[in-house]
Short mmCIF file of C-alpha atoms in Angstrom, two decimals:
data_model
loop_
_atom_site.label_atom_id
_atom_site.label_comp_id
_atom_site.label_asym_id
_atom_site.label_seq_id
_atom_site.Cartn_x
_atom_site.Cartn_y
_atom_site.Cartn_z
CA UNK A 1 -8.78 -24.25 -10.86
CA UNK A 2 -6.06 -22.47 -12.98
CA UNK A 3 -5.14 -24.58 -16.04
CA UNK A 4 -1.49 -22.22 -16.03
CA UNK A 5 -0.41 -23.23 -12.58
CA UNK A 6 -1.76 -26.93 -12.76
CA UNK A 7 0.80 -27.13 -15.80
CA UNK A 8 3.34 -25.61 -14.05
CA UNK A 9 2.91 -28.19 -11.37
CA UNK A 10 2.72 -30.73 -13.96
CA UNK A 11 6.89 -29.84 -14.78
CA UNK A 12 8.17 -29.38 -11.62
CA UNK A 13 6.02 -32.65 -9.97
CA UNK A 14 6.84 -35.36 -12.67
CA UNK A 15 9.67 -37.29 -11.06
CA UNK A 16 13.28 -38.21 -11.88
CA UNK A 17 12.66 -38.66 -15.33
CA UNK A 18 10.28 -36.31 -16.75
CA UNK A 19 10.34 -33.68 -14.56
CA UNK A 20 11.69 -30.34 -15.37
CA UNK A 21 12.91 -27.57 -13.15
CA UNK A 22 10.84 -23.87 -13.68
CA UNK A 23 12.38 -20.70 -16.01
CA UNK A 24 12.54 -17.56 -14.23
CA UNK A 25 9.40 -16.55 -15.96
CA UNK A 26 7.12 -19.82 -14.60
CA UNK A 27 8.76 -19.61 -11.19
CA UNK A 28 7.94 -15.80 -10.93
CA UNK A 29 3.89 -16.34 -12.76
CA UNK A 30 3.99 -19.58 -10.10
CA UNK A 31 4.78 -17.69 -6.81
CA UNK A 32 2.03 -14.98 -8.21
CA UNK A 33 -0.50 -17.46 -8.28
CA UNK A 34 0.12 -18.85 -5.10
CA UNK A 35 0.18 -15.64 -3.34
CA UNK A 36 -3.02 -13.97 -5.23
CA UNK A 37 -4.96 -17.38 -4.56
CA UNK A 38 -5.37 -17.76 -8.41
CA UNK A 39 -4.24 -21.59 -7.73
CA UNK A 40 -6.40 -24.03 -5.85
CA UNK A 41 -5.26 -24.73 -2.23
CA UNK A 42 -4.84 -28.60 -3.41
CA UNK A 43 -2.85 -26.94 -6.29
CA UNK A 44 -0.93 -24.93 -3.98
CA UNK A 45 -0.29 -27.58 -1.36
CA UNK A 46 1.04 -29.79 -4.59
CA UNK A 47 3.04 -27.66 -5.82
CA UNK A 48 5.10 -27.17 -2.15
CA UNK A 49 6.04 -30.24 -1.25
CA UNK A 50 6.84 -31.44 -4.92
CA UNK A 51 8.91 -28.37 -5.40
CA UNK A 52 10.87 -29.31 -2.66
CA UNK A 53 11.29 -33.13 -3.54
CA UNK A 54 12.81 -31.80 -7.00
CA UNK A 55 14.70 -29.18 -4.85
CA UNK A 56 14.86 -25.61 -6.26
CA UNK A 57 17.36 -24.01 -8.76
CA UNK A 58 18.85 -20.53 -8.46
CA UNK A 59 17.05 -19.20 -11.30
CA UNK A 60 13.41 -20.28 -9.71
CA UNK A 61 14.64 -18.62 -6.76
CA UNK A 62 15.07 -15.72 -8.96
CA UNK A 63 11.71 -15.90 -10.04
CA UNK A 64 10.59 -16.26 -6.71
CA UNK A 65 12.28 -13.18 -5.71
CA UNK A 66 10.71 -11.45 -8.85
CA UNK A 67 7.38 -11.85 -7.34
CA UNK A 68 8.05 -10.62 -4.15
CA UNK A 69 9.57 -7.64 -5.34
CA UNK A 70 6.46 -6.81 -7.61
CA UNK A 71 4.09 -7.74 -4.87
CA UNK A 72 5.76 -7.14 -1.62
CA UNK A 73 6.90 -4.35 0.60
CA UNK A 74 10.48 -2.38 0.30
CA UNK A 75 11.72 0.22 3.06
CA UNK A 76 12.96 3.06 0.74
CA UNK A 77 16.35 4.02 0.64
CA UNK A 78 18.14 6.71 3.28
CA UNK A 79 21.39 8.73 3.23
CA UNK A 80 23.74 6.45 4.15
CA UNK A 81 27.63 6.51 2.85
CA UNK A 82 27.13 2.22 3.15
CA UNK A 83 24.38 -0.25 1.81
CA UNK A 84 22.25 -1.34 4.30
CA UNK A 85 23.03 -4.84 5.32
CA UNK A 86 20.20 -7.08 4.79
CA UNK A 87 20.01 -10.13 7.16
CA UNK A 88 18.29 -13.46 5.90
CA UNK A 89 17.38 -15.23 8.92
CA UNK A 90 15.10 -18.48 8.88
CA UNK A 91 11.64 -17.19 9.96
CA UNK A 92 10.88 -20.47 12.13
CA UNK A 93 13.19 -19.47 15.07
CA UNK A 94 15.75 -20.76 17.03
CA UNK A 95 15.27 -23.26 18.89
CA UNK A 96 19.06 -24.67 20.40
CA UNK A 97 21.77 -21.68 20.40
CA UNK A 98 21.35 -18.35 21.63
CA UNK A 99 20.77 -15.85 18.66
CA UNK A 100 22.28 -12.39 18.74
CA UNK A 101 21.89 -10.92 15.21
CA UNK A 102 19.41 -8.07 17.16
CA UNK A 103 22.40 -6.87 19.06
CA UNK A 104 24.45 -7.65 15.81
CA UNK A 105 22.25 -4.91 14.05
CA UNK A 106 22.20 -2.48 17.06
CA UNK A 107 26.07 -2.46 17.21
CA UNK A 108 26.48 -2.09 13.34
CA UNK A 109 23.79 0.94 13.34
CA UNK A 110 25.49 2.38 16.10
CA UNK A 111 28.81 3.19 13.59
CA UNK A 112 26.79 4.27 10.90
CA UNK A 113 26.01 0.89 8.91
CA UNK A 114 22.42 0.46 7.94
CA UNK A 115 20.85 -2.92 8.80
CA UNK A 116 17.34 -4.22 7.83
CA UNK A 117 15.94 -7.07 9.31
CA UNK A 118 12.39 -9.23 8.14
CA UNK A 119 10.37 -11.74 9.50
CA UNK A 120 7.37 -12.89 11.42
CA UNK A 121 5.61 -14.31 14.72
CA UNK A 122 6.39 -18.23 15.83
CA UNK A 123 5.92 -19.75 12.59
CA UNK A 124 6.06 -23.33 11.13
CA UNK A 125 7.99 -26.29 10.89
CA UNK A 126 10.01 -25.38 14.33
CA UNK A 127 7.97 -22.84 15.78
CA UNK A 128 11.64 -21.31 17.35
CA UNK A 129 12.15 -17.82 19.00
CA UNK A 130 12.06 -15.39 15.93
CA UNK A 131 13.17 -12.01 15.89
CA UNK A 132 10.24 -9.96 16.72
CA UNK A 133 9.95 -11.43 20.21
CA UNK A 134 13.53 -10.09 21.33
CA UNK A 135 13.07 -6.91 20.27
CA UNK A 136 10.08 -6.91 21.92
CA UNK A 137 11.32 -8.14 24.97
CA UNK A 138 14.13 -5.50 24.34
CA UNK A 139 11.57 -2.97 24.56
CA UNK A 140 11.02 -2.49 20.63
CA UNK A 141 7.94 -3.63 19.28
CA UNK A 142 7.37 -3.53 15.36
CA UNK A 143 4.59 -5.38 15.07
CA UNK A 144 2.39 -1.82 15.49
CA UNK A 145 4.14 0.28 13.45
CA UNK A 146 2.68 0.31 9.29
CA UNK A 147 5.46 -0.03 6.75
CA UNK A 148 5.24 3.82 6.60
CA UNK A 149 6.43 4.39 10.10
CA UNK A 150 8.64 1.70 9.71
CA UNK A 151 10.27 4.05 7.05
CA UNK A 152 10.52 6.65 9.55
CA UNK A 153 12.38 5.02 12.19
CA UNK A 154 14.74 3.23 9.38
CA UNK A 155 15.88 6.73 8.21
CA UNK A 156 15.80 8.19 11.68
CA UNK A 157 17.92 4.99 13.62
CA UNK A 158 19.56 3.20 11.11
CA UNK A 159 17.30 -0.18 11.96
CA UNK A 160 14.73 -1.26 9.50
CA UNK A 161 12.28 -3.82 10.13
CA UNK A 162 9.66 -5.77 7.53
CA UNK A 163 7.48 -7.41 9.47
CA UNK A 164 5.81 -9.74 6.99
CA UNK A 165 2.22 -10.68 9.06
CA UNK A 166 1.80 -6.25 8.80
CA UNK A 167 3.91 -5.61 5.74
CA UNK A 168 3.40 -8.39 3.22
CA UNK A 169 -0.09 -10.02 4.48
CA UNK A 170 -0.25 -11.96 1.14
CA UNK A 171 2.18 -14.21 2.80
CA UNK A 172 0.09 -15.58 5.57
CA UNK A 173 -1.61 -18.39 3.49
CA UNK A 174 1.96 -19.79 2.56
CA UNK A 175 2.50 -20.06 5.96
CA UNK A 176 -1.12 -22.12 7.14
CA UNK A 177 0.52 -24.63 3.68
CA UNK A 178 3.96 -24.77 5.76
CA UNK A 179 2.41 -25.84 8.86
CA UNK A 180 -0.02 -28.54 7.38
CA UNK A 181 2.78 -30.33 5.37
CA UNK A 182 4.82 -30.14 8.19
CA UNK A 183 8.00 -29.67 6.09
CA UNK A 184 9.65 -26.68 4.99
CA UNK A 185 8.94 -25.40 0.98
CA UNK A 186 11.30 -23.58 -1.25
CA UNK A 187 9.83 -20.41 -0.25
CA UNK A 188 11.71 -21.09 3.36
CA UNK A 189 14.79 -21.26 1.19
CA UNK A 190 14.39 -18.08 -0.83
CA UNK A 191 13.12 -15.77 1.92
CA UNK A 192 16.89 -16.00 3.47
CA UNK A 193 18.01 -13.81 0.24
CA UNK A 194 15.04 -11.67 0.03
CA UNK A 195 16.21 -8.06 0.02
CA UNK A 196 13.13 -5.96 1.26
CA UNK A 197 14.95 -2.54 0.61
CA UNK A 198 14.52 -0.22 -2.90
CA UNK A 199 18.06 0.61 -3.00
CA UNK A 200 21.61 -0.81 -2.85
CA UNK A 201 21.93 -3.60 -0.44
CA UNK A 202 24.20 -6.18 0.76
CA UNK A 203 22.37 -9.23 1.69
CA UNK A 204 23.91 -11.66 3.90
CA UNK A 205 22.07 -14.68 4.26
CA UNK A 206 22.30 -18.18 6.30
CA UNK A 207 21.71 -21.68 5.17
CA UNK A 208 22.29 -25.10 6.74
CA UNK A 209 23.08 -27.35 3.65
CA UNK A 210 25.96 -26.89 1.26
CA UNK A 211 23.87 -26.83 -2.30
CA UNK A 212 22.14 -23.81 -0.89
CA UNK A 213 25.22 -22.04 -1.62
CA UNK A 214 25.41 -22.39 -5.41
CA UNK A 215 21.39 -21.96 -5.32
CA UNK A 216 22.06 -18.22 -3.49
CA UNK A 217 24.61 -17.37 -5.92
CA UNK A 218 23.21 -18.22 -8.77
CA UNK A 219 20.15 -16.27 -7.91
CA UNK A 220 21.79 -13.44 -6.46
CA UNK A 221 23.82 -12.96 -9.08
CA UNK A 222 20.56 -13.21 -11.84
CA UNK A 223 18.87 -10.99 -10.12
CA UNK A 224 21.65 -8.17 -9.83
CA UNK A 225 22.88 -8.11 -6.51
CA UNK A 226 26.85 -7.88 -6.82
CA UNK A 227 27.88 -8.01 -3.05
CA UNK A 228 26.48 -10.85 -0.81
CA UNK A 229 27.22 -12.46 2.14
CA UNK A 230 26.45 -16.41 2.85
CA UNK A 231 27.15 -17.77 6.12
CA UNK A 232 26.87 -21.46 7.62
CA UNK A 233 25.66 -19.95 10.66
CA UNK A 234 24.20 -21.46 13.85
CA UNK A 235 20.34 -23.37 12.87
CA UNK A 236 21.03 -21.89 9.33
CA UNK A 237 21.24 -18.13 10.89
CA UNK A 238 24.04 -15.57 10.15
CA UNK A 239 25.52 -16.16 13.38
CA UNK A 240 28.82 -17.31 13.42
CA UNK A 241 29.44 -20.35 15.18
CA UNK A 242 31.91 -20.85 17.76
CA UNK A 243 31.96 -24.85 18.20
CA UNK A 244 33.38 -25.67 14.63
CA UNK A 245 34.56 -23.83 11.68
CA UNK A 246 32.53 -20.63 10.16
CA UNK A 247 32.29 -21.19 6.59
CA UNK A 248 31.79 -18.13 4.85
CA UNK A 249 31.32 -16.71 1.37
CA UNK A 250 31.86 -13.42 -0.21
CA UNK A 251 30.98 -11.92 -3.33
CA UNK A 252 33.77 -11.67 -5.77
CA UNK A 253 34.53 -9.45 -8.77
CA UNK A 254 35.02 -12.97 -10.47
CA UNK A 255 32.40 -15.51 -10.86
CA UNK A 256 34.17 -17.82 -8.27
CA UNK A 257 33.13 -17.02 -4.22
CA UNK A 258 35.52 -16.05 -2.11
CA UNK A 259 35.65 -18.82 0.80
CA UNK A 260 37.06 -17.67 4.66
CA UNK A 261 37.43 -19.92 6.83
CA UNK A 262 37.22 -19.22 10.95
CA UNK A 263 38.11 -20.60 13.96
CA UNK A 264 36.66 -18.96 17.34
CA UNK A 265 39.36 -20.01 19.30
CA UNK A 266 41.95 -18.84 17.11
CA UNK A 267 41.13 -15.45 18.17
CA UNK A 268 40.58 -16.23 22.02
CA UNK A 269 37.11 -17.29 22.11
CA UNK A 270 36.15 -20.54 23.79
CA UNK A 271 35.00 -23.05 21.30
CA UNK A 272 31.15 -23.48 22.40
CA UNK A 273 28.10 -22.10 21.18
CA UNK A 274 25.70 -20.74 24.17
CA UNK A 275 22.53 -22.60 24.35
CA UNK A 276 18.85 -21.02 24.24
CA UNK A 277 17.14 -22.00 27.40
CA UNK A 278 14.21 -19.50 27.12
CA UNK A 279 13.42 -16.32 25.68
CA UNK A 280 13.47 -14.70 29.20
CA UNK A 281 17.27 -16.77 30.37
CA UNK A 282 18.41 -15.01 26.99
CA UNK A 283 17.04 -11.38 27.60
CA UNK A 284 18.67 -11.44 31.07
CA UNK A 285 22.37 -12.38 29.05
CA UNK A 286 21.42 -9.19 26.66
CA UNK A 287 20.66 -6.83 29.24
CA UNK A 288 23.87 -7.59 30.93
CA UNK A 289 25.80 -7.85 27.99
CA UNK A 290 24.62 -4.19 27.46
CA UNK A 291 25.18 -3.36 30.60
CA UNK A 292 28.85 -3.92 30.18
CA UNK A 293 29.34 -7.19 31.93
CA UNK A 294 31.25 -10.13 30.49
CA UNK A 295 29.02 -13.17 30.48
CA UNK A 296 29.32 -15.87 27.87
CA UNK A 297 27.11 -14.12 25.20
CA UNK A 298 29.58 -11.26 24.98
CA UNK A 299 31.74 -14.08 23.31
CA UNK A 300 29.50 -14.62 20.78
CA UNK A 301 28.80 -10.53 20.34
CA UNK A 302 32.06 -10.24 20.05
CA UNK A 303 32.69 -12.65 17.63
CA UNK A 304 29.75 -11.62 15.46
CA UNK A 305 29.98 -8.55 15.65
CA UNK A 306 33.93 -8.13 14.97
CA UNK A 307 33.32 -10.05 11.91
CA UNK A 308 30.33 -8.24 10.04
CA UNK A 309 32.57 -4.77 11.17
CA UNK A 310 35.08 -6.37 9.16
CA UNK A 311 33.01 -7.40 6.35
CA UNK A 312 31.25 -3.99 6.17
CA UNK A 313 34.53 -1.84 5.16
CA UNK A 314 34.38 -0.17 8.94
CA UNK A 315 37.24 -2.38 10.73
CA UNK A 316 40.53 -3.12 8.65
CA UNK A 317 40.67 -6.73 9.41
CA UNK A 318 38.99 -9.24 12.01
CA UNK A 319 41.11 -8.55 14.95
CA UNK A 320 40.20 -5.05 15.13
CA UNK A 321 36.96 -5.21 14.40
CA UNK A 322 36.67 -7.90 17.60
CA UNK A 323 38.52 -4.67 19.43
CA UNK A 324 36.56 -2.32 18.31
CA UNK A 325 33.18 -4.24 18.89
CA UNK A 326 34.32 -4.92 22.65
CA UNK A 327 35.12 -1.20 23.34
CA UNK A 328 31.66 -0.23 22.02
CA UNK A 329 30.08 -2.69 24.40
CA UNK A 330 31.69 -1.44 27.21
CA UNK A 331 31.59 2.35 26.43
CA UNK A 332 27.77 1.84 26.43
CA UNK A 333 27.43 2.88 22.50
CA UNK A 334 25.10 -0.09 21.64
CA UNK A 335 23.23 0.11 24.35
CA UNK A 336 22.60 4.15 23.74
CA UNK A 337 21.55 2.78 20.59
CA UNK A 338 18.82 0.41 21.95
CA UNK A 339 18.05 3.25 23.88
CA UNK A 340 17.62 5.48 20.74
CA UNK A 341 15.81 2.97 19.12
CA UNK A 342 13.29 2.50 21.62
CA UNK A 343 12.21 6.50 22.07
CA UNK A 344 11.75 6.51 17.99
CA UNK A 345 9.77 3.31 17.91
CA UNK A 346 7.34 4.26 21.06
CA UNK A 347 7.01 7.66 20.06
CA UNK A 348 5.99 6.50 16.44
CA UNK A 349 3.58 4.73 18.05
CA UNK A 350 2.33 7.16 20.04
CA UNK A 351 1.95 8.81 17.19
CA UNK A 352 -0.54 6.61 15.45
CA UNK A 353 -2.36 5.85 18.59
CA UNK A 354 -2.85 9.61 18.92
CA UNK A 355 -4.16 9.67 15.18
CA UNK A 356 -6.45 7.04 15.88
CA UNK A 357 -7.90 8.51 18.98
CA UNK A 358 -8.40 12.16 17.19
CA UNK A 359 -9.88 9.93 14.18
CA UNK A 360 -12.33 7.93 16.50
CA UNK A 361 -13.05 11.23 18.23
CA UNK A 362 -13.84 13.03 15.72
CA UNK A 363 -16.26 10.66 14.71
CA UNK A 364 -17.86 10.67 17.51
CA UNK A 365 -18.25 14.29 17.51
CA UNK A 366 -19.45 13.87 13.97
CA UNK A 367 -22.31 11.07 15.14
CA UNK A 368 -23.24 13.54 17.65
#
């Protein structure tokens, strides 16, 4: 048992009265302890759910993030004239609307803006579709490739993936904790502003409840990062939503955010979301989105992906950046970049299963 951590739990689990909320410095030695398995799984499971009775503060995020910088993986930077977008995206999935922050990235990349991406498998509390298993079904699969080659196909595509099971195992037991308490911990909250990436970034992250705003900024801002992104996207995603207003906010030079507020159908969208009926109902809308065909998807590409053109400097306004995303749909740019992306993921993998086939052979030839 650590005596550190149990007093740590001691502050942040001592109800309305007596409880206090974690400095940067206990939040950060907290989340070390957890993740080295210096505290006591009945310590650990403690100190999740009453962290997220008392409900996190931006600076424990910050210490949070702290941790994960020290102990975690970071794709290096590239030559690039922009900061890589980073998307925070809730690692449980979707589970009701169709995502598209995968062809988001592809179209981005495609005109030069970097875009990295984490997460995991089908994880606790809502086990939704994550990430990894479009791309896979797109034909990318990053679950093979080390952080290293992950590196390489960053710097050669413009696409960065950290995928945590491979890249950050020290994670995993957090995750076992998530699915036993059945409820998600503060961790869930400050993965959506974790910024895997060494260099310059601008993180744009999701949430579903309005506090999580002033929590994001407040951490964001302690820990440095001067241009963010915070979306009340679909099932606490970046996607914009289509049925009701997006309610976004930017980074500002002041201390205040920035608030836009958007209407889909004030720029000729209709005003519903498209559902998720299964992973391979949504692949099928992809391919023929990519394909060039107008299905009800390309509404929400378009509206997506005009927006973050706008908010990454490349389009002048919304409007054009809704024009320019629909010509590079239908010119076949993005999906020349799938294409791209594909060739430099499988032959980085046929790289290391070459490596490991000289390796075992060699070894064999050793043996003999």
């Amino acid at each position: 048992m650590s005596i550190v951590f149990r007093d740590l739990l001691k502050k942040v689990g001592s109800g309305n009265h007596t409880g206090e909320s974690l400095t940067r410095a206990e939040a950060f030695s907290a989340t070390k302890m957890m993740l080295l398995g210096e505290a006591t799984p009945a310590q650990i499971g403690a100190f999740l759910i009453a962290h997220r009775i008392k409900r996190p503060t931006g600076e424990e995020l910050a210490g949070m993030l702290d941790a994960f910088e020290e102990l975690g993986p970071r794709l290096q930077p590239i030559a690039s004239p922009n900061p890589p977008i980073v998307f925070g995206i809730p690692y449980d999935g979707r589970t009701r609307t169709a995502p598209i922050s995968p062809i988001t990235a592809l179209l981005l990349s495609a005109v030069g803006q970097p875009v990295v991406m984490h997460g995991g498998d089908r994880l606790p509390t809502k086990y939704g579709l994550p990430l990894i298993e479009i791309w896979q079904g797109l034909g990318v699969n990053w679950s093979t490739l080390s952080l290293e080659q992950a590196q390489t196909v960053f710097a050669q595509t413009g696409i960065g993936f950290v995928y945590t099971p491979q890249h950050f195992p020290l994670t995993n037991i957090i995750w076992e904790y998530r699915d036993q308490l059945g409820k998600r911990p503060p961790f869930a909250t400050m993965e959506l502003i974790w910024c895997p990436y060494a260099g310059d970034a601008h993180v744009i992250a999701g949430y579903v409840h309005p506090p999580t705003e002033g929590m994001f900024q407040v951490a964001l801002e302690l820990r440095g990062v001067n241009k963010f992104t915070l979306v009340k996207g679909l099932e606490g995603s970046c996607d914009l939503p289509r049925d009701r207003t997006a309610i976004i906010s930017l980074s500002s030079t002041s201390q205040e955010l920035e608030r836009v507020f958007l209407l889909a159908h004030d720029y000729g969208f209709t005003n519903k979301n498209v559902p998720l009926s299964s992973t391979e109902e949504l692949l099928i809308q992809i391919q023929d989105l990519l394909a060039g065909h107008s299905n009800e998807l390309q509404q929400t590409a378009l509206w997506n992906g005009g927006f973050y053109l706008w908010r990454s400097g490349i389009c002048a306004d919304l409007r054009s950046g809704i024009a320019q995303a629909e010509e590079l749909f239908k010119s076949g740019v993005v999906a020349a970049k799938l294409q791209q992306l594909t060739q430099v993921v499988n032959s980085v993998s046929e790289t290391i299963l070459d490596n490991g086939f000289l390796e075992s052979e060699q070894k064999v030839n050793v043996t003999s």
